[in-house]
JSON list of C-alpha atoms in Angstrom, two decimals:
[
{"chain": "A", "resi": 1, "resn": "UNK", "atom": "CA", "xyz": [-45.75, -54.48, 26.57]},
{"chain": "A", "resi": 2, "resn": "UNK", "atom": "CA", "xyz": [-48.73, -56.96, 25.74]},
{"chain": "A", "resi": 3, "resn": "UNK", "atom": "CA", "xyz": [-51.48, -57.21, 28.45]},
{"chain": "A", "resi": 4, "resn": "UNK", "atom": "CA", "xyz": [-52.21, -60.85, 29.32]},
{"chain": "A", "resi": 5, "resn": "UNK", "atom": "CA", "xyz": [-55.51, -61.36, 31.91]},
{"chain": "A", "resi": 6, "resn": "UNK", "atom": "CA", "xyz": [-54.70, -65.33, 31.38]},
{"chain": "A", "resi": 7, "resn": "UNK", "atom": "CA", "xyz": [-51.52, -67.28, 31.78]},
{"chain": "A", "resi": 8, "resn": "UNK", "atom": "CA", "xyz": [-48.80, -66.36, 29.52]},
{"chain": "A", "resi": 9, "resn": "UNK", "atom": "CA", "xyz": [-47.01, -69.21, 27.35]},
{"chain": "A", "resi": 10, "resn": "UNK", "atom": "CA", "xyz": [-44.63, -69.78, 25.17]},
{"chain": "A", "resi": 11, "resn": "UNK", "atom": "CA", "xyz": [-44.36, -73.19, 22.98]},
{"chain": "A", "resi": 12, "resn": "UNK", "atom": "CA", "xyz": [-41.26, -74.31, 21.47]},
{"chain": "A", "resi": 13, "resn": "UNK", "atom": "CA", "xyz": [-41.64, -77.09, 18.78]},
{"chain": "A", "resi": 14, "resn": "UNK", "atom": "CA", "xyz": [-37.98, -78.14, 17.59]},
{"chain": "A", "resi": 15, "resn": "UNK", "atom": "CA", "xyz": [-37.51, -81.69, 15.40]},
{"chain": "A", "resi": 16, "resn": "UNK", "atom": "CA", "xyz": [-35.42, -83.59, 14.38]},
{"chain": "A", "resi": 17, "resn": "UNK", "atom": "CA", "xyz": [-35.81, -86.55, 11.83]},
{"chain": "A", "resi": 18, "resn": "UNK", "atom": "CA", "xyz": [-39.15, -87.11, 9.68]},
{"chain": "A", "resi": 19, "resn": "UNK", "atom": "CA", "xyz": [-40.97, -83.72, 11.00]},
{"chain": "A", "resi": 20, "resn": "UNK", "atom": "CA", "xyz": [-42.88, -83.65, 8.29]},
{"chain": "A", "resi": 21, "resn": "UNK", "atom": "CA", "xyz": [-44.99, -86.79, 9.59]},
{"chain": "A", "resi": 22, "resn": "UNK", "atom": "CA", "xyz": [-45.88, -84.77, 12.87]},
{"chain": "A", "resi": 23, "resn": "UNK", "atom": "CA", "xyz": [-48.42, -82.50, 13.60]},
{"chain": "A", "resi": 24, "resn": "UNK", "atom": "CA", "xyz": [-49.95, -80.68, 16.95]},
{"chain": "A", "resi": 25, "resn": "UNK", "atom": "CA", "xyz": [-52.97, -78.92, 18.08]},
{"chain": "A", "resi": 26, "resn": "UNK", "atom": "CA", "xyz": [-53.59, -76.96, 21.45]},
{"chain": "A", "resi": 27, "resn": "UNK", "atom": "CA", "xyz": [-57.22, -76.93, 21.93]},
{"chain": "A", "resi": 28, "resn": "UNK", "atom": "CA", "xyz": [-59.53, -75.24, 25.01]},
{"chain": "A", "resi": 29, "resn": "UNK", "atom": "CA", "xyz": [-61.95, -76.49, 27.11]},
{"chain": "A", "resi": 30, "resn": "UNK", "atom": "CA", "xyz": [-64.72, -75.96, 24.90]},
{"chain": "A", "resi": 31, "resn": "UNK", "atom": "CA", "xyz": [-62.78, -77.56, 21.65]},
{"chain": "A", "resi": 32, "resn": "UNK", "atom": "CA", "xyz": [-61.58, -74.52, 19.85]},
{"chain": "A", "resi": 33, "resn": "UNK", "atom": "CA", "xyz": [-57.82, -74.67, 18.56]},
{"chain": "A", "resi": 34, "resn": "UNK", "atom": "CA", "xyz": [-55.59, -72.06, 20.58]},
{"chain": "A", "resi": 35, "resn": "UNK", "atom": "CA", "xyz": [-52.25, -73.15, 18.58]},
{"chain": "A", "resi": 36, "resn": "UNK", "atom": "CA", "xyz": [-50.99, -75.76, 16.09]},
{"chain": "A", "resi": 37, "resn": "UNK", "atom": "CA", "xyz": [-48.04, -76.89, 13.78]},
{"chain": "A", "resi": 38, "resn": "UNK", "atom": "CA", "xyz": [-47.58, -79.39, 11.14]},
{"chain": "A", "resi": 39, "resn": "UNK", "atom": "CA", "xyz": [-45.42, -80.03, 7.85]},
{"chain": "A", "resi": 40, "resn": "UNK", "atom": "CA", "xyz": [-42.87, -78.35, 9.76]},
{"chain": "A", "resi": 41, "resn": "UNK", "atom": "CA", "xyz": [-38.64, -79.42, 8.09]},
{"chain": "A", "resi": 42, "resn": "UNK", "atom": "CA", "xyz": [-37.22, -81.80, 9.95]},
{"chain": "A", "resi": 43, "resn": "UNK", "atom": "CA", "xyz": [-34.13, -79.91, 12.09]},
{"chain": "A", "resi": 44, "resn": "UNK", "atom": "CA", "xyz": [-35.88, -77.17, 13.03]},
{"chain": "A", "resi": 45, "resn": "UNK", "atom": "CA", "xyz": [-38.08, -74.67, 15.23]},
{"chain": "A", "resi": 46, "resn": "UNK", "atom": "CA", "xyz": [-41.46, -73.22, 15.83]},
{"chain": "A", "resi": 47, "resn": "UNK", "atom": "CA", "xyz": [-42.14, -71.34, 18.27]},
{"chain": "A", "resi": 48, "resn": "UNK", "atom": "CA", "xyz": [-45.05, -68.49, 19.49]},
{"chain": "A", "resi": 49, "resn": "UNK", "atom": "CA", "xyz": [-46.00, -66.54, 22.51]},
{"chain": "A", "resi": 50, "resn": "UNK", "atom": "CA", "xyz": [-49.77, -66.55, 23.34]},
{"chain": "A", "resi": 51, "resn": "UNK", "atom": "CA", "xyz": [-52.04, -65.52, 26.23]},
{"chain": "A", "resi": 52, "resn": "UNK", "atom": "CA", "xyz": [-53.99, -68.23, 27.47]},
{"chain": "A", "resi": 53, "resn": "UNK", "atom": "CA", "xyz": [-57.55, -67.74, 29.33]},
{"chain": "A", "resi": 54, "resn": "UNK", "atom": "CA", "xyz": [-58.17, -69.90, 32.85]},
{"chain": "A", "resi": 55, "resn": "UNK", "atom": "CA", "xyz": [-59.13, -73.46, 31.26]},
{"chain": "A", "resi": 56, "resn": "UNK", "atom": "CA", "xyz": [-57.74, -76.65, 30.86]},
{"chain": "A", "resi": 57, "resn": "UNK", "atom": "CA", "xyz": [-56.01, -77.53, 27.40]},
{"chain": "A", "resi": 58, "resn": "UNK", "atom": "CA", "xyz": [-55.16, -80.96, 25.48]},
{"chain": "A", "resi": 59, "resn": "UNK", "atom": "CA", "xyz": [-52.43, -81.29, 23.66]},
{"chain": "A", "resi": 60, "resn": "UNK", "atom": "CA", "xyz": [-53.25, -83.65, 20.46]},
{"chain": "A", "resi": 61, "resn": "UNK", "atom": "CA", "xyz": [-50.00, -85.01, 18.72]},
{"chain": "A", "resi": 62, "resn": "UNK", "atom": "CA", "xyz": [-50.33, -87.13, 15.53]},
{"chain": "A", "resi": 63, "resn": "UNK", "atom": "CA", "xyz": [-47.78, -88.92, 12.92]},
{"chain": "A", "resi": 64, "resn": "UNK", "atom": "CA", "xyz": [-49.32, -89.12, 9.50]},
{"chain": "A", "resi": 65, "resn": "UNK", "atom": "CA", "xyz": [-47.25, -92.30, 8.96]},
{"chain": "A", "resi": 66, "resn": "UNK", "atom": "CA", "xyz": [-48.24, -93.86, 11.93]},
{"chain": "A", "resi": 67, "resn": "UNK", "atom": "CA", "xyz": [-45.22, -94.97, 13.54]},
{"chain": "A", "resi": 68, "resn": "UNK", "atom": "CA", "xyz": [-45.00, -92.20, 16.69]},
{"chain": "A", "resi": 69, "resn": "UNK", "atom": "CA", "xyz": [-42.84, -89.23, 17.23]},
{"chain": "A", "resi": 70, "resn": "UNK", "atom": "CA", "xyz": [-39.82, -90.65, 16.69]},
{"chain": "A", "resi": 71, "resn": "UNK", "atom": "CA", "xyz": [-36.04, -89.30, 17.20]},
{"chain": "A", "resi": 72, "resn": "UNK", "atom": "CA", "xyz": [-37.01, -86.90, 20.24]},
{"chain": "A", "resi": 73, "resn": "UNK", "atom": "CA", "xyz": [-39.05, -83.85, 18.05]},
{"chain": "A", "resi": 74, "resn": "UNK", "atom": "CA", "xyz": [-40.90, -82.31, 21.21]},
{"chain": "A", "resi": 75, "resn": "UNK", "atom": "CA", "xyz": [-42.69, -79.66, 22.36]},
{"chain": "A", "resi": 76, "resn": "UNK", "atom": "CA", "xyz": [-41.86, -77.90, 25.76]}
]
């Protein structure tokens, strides 16, 4: 059993059309990256499990084409 002093989260990153465009980061407070995808095949799923310390986090999502996430990939 991992020990987590934090909050304990899990992100799910599932596409669908033109994933390879899209790309994520999870950064801190203090600017240091906590998690991030890119390049990832269109139709499918990334996922991890990480502790995460008392902070608030942003969420940066970016197309490399420049046209937005389109056809629904998320991230939960």
């Amino acid at each position: 059993m991992n020990s987590c002093a934090g909050t304990f989260a899990t992100f799910t990153y599932t596409t669908t059309s033109w994933a390879t465009e899209q790309a994520f980061t999870v950064t801190d407070g203090a600017g240091n990256t906590v998690w991030s995808v890119s390049g990832q095949a269109s139709n499918s799923s990334a996922d991890t499990s990480i502790c995460l310390a008392d902070d608030c986090y942003t969420i940066d999502m970016s197309d490399s084409f420049g046209d937005g996430w389109s056809f629904g990939s998320g991230l939960d």
